[in-house]
XYZ file of C-alpha atoms in Angstrom:
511
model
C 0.000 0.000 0.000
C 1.332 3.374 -0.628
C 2.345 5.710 1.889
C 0.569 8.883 1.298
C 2.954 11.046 3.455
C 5.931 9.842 0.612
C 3.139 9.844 -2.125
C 2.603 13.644 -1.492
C 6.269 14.359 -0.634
C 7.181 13.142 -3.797
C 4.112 15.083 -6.001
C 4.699 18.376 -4.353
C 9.088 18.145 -5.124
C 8.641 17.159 -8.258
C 5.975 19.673 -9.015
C 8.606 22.356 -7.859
C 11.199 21.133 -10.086
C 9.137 20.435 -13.366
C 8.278 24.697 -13.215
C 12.075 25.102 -12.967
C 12.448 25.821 -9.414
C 16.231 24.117 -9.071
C 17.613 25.467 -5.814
C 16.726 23.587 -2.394
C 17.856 23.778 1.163
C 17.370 21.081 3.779
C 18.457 20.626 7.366
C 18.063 17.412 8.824
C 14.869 16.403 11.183
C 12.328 13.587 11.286
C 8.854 15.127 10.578
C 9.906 16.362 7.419
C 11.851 13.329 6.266
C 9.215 12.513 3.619
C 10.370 15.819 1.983
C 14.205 14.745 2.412
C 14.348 11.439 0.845
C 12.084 13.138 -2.393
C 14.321 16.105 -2.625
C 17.307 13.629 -2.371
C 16.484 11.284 -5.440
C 15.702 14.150 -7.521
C 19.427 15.746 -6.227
C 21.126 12.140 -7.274
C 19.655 12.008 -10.351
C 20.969 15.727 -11.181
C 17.793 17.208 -11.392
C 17.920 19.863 -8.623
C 20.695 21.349 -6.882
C 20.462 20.436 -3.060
C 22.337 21.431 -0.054
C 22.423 20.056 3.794
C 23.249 22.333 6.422
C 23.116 21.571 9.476
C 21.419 24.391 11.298
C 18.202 26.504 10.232
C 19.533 29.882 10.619
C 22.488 28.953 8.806
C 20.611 27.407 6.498
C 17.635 29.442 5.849
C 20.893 32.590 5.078
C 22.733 30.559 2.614
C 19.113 30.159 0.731
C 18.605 33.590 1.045
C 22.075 34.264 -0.558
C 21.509 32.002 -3.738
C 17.973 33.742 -3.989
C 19.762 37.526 -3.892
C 22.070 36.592 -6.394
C 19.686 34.310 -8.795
C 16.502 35.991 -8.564
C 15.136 32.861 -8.385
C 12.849 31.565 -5.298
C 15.364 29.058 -3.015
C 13.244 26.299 -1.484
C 13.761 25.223 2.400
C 12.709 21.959 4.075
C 12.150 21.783 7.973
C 11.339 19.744 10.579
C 9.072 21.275 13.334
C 9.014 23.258 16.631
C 12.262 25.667 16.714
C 13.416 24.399 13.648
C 10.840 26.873 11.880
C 11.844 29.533 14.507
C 15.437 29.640 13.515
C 14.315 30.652 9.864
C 12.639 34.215 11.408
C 15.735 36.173 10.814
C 16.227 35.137 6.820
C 12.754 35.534 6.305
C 12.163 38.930 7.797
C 15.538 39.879 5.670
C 13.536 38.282 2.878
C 10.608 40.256 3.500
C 12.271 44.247 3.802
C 14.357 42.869 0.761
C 11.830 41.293 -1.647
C 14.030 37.791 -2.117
C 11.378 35.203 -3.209
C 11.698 32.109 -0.372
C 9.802 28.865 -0.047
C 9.648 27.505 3.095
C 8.438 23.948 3.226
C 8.085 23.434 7.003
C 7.035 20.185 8.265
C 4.510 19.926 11.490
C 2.530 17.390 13.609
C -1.156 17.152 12.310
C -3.384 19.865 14.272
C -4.927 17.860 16.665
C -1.602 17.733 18.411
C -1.806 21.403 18.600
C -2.226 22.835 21.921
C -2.471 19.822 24.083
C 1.268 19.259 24.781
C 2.775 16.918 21.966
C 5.984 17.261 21.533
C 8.289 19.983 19.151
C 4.648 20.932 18.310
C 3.775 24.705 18.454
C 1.622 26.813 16.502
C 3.615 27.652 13.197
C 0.823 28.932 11.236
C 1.199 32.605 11.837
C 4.610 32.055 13.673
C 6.239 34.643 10.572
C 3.224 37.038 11.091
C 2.620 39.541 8.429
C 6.186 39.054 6.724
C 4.744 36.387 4.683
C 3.539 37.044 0.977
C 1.515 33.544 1.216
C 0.858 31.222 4.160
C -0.856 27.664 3.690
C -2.073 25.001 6.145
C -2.025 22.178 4.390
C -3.649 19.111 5.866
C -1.949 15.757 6.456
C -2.143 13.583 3.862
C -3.989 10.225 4.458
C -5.693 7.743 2.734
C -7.739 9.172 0.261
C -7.520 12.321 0.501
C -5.934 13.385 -2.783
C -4.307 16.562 -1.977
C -3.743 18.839 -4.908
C -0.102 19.367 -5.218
C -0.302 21.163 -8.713
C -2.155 24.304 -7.292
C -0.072 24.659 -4.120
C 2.976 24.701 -6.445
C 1.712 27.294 -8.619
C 0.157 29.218 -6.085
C 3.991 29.156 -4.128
C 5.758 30.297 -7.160
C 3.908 32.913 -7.957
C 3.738 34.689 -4.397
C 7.313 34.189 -4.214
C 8.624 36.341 -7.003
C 5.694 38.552 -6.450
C 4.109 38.537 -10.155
C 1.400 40.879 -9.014
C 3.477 42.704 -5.813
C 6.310 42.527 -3.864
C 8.362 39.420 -4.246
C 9.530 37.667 -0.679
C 8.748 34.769 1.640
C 6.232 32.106 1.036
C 5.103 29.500 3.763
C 4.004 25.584 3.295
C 3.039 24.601 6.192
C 2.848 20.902 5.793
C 1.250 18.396 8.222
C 2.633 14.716 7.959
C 0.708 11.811 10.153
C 2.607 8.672 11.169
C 4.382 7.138 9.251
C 6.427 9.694 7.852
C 8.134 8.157 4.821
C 8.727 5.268 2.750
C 10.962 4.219 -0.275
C 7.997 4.984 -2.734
C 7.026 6.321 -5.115
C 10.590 7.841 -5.976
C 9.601 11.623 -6.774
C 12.075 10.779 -10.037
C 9.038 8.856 -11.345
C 6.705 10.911 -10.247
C 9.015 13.884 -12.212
C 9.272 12.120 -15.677
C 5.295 12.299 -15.782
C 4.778 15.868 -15.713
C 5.483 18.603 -18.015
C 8.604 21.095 -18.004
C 7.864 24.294 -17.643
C 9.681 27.799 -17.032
C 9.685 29.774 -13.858
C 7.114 32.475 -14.672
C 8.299 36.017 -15.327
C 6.945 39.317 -13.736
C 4.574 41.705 -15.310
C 6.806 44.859 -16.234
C 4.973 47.996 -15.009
C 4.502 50.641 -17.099
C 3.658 53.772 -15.656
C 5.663 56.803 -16.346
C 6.279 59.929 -14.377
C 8.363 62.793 -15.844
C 10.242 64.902 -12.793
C 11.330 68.245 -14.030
C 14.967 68.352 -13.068
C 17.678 71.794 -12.273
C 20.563 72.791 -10.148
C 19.058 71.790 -6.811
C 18.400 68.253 -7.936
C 20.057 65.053 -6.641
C 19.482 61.542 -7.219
C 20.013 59.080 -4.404
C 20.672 55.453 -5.231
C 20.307 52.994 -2.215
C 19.791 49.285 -2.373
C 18.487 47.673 -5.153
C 18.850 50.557 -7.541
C 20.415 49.744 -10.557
C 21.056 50.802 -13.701
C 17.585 52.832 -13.740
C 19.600 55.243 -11.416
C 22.681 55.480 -13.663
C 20.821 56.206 -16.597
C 18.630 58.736 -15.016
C 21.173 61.074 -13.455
C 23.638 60.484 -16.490
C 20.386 61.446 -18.859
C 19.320 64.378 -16.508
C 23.073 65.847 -16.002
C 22.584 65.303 -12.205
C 25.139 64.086 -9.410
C 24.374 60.605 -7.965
C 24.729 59.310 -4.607
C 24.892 55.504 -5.011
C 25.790 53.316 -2.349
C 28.438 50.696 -3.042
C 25.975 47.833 -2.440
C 22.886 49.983 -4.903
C 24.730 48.514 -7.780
C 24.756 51.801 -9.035
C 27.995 53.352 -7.997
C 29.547 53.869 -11.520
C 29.367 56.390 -14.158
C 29.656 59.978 -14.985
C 27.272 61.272 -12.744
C 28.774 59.106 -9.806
C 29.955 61.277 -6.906
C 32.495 59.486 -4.298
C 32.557 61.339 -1.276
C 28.739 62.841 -1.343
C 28.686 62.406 2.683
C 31.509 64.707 3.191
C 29.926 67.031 0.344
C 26.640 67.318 2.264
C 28.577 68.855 5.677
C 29.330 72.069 3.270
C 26.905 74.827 2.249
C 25.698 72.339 -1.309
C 23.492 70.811 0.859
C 21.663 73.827 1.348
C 21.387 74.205 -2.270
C 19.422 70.872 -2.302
C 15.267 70.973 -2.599
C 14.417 68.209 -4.562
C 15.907 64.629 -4.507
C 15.184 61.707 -7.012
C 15.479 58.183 -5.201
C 15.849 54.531 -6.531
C 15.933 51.352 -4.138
C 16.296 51.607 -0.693
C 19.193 54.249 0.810
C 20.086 53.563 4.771
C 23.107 54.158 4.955
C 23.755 57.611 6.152
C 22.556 60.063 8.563
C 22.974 63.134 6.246
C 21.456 61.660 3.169
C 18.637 60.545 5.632
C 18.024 64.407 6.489
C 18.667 65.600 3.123
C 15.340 63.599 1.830
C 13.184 64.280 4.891
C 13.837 68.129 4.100
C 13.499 68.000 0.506
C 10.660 67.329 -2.280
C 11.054 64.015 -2.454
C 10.605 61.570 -5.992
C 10.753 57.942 -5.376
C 11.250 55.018 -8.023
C 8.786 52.476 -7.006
C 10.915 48.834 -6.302
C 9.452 45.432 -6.526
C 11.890 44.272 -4.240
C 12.047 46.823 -1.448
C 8.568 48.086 -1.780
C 7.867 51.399 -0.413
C 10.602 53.699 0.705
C 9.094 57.521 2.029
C 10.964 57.511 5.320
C 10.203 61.109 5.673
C 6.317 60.785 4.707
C 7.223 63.857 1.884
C 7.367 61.963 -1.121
C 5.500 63.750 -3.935
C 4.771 61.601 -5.949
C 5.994 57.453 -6.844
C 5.931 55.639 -10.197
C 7.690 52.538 -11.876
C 9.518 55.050 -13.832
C 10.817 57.936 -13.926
C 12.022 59.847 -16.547
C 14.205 63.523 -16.391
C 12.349 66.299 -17.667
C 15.631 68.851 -18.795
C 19.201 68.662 -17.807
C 20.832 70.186 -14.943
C 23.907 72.602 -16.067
C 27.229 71.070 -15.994
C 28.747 72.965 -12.883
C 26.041 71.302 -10.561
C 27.596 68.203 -10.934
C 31.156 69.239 -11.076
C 30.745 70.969 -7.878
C 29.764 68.135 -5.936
C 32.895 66.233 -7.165
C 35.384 68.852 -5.199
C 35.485 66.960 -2.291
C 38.661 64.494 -1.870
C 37.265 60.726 -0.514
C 39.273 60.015 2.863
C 42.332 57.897 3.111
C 42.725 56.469 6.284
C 43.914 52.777 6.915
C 39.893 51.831 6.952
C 39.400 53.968 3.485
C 42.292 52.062 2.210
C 41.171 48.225 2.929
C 38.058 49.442 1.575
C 38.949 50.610 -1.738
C 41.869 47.958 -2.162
C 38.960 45.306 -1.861
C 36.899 47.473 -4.326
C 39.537 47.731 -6.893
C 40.167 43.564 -6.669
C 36.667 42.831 -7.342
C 35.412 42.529 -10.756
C 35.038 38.736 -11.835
C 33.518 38.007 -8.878
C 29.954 39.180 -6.690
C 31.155 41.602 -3.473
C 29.312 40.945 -0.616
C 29.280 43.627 2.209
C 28.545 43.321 5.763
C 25.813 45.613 8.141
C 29.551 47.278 10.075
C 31.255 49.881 9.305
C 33.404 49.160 6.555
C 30.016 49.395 4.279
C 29.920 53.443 5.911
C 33.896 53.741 4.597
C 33.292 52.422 1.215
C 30.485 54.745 0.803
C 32.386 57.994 1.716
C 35.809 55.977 -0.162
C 35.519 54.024 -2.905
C 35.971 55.518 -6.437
C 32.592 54.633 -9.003
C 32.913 51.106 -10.805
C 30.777 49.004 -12.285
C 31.087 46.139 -9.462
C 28.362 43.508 -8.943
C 27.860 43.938 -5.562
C 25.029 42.593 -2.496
C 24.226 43.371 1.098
C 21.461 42.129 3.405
C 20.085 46.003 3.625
C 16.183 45.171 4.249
C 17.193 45.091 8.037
C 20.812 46.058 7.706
C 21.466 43.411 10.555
C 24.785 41.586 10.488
C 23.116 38.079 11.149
C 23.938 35.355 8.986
C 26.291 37.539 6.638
C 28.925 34.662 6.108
C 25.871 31.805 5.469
C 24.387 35.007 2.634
C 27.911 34.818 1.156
C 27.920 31.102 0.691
C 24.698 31.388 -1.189
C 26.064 33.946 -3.325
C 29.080 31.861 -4.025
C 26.534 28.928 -4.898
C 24.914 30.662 -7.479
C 27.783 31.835 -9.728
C 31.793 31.306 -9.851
C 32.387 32.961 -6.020
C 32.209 35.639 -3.540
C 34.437 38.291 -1.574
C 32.898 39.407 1.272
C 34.020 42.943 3.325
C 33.011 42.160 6.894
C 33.715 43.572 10.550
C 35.178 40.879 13.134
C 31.783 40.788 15.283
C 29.908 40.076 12.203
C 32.296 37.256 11.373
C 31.661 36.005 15.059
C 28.250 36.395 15.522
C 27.633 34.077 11.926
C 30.389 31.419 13.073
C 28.101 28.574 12.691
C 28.331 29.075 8.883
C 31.906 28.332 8.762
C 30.909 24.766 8.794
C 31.574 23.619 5.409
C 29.834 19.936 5.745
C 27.495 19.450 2.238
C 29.573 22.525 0.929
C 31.423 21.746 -2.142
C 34.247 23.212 -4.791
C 32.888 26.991 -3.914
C 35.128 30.265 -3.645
C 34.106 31.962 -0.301
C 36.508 34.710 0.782
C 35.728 36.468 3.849
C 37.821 39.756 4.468
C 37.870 40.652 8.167
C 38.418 44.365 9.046
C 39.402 43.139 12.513
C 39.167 45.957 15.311
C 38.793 43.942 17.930
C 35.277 45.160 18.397
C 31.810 47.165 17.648
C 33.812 50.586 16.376
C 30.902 51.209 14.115
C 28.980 53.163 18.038
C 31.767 55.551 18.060
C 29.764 57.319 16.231
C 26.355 57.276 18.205
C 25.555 60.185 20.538
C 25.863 57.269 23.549
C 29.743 57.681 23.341
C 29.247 61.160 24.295
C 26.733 60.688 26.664
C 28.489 57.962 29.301
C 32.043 57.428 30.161
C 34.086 56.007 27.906
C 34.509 52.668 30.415
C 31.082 51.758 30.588
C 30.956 53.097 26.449
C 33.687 49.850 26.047
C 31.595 47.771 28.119
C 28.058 48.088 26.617
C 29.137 48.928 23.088
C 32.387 47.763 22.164
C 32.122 44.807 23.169
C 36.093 44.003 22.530
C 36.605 40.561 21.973
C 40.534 38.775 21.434
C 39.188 35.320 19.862
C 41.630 34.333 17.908
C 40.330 34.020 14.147
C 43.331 31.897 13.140
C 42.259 29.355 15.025
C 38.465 29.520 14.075
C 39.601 29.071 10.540
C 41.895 26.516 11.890
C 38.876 24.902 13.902
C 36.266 25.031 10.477
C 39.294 24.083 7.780
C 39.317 27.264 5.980
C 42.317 28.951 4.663
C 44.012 31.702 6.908
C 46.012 34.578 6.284
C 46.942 37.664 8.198
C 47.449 41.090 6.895
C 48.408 44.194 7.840
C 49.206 46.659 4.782
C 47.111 46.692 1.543
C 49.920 45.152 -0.141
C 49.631 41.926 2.183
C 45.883 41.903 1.752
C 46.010 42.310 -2.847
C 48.266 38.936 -2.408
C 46.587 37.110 -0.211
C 43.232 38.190 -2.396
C 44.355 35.503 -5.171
C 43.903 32.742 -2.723
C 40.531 30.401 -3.845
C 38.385 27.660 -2.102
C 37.467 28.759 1.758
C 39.653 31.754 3.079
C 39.706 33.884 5.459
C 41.665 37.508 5.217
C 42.031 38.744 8.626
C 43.099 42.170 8.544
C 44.184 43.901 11.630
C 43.316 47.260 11.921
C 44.172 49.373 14.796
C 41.074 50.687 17.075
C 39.574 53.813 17.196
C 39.919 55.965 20.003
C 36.942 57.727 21.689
């Protein structure tokens, strides 16, 4: 007799795979096992990529990664109770960031809710709002001929958002005892159906013409693009892009805009033009919430009015006019710092052109975007919550979906991911991690709290100085160690491949 928890397993993976979803995630656990063994004879038979890690936070990071960089929903399998927990940090990324996730997660049946049954808790609802689709699906039994087809479909299309936002999608999937069996191998089950391609997103077309002159600016945070490039370029105008907007290149490209909005340009300001989703800086911040405000509607960040002044939104916007030529030139008077920070910033910038550059929530990202010089750099960072969880596990993902990654990352981000340096299921990638090491948090020097207590208790609460020894870390997780201390140390030990770790020491602020 067939076992319908397998039987279903086995529809609902191959389903995923025969509308070109590729890319799955799976940590180990017993209610979902079902899900496992499918996913696994689709994997050996080469017809989806699959990887084990061992943790869900870990995990559910690394899927977010491969989804940043692909564009293409990542699919995660869970067991129940905190398993599904641990994903709440990725997903909520997921969410502020528009990266299309499927999460299947695998729970007791719901009678065993709320009378005490073990790793059972209520995870419908456990995501709250974040969600762009949440399904309870039933156990399957004998019989009951669950539709897998329509769940699929349904999945997909939340995920990469073809009518809104694209983000996190939950299957919440009940399995009754017992949980698995050999058959039907989801292979079979795969060479039934019909191949299809992922579906694409409708392309809005609604156009808003911004009439543009010599107090103009366009801002270029997250998730920009090209559509900022060619706007300012088009309309004459200077452009603040930050390095991870993926639009810090061109002629209209200003380096050092944060130092050029301390003089009396800023003040020349009144209107401001703004693709994706710019959180970087404190002046740019009260620059827009002071000035008529234009905003580039983004599928994947959604809405971005942070000041509650923006004028008007569209899908895209097109200069009305050209600024004059010594708008622009004047905001490019202003000489990007040098320091030893400024330096390990823009010697990683200049390195990085075959591969993806991955930058951490610290404050190297805040140096590169007052440093480094405008280049046409693929580049990511997990800006929906600008939180440095799971940075190293987002790398790997990025480094799964293409030919590597170099990562620029403060020494407490490093530590607080260190669960990801587990390479187990990790194979023949190019992961290099570049620690600007200051012994601690340096990135609160700059909050009013270091002015407001004294500097020992500042240390204490803020700091947080740590002396773990990264050498041995690598040592501990087999990856590749160096040690730098000059620029010229850190370019060689850049051509290193495979699992590496650059740990340059940088000396420590001083309050």
């Amino acid at each position: 007799m067939t076992n319908p928890s397998q039987e279903f397993a086995a529809s609902l993976i191959a389903e995923f795979v025969s509308r070109g979803v590729k890319n799955f995630y799976l940590a180990p656990g017993a209610r979902s096992q079902a899900l496992a063994i499918a996913a696994g004879q689709l994997a050996q038979a080469g017809k989806l990529s699959l990887t084990i890690r061992l943790d869900e936070r870990t995990l559910a990071f690394t899927a977010l990664g491969r989804a940043m960089a692909t564009g293409e929903p990542s699919v995660i399998i869970t067991t129940s109770g905190t398993a599904v927990a641990n994903l709440h940090p990725a997903v909520l990324e997921a969410h502020h960031s528009g990266v299309p996730l499927i999460l299947l997660t695998a729970d007791r049946p719901a009678e065993l809710r709320g009378v005490g049954a073990n790793q059972t808790t209520d995870q419908v609802g456990i995501f709250a709002d974040v969600l762009r689709g949440s399904h309870d699906v039933p156990a399957p039994r004998p019989g009951s001929n669950l539709s897998t087809s329509t769940l699929v479909d349904t999945a997909i299309s939340q995920s990469l958002g073809l009518s809104k936002q694209s983000g996190p999608v939950q299957l919440n999937l009940q399995f009754v005892e017992p949980l698995s069996a050999s058959e039907p191998s989801a292979l079979g089950v795969l060479s039934k159906l019909t191949a299809k391609a992922l579906p694409v997103a409708t392309v809005f077309q609604e156009e808003l013409e911004i009439e543009v002159d010599n107090h103009t600016v366009v801002i270029a945070g997250a998730g920009a693009g090209s559509d900022a490039v060619r706007f300012a370029e088009k309309a004459n105008l200077p452009l603040f892009a930050e390095p991870s907007s993926g639009a810090r290149y061109g002629s209209s490209a200003i380096t050092d805009y944060v130092q050029a909005l301390g003089s009396d340009l800023a003040n020349q300001v009144r209107r401001v033009v703004i693709f994706g989703k710019p959180t970087l800086s404190r002046p740019v911040i009260a620059l827009i919430k002071r000035c008529n405000v234009y905003v580039a509607n983004s599928r994947q960040f959604g809405k971005f009015d942070v000041g509650n002044n923006a004028i008007a939104t569209a899908w895209q916007l097109i200069p009305g006019g050209r600024a004059d030529s010594d708008w622009i030139a004047s905001w490019k008077n202003f000489e990007p710092p040098t320091d030893q920070r400024a330096l390990l910033a823009q010697a990683v910038w200049d390195a990085t052109s075959s591969i993806p550059l991955l930058f951490g929530a610290s404050n190297l990202i805040r140096v590169a975007d007052r440093a480094v010089k405008p280049a046409a750099i693929k580049t990511f960072a997990n800006r929906g919550l600008s939180g440095i969880d799971g940075t190293v596990a987002t790398a790997i993902g990025i480094a799964q979906a293409g030919n590597g990654v170099r990562a620029l990352i403060g020494d407490l981000t490093l530590i607080h991911d260190v669960g990801s340096l587990n390479k187990s299921g990790l194979r023949n990638l190019n992961v290099q991690l570049i620690v600007g090491n200051d012994s601690g948090g340096e990135i609160f020097r700059g909050l009013e709290v270091s002015k407001n207590i004294p500097s020992e208790l500042f240390e204490q609460l803020f700091i947080t100085p740590q002396q773990l020894s990264i050498e041995a870390l690598a040592k501990a997780f087999d990856w590749e160690y160096f040690e730098v201390h000059t620029v010229t140390e850190l370019e060689k030990a850049m051509k290193a491949e495979g699992f590496v770790i650059i740990d340059y020491k940088l000396s420590a602020a001083k309050a």
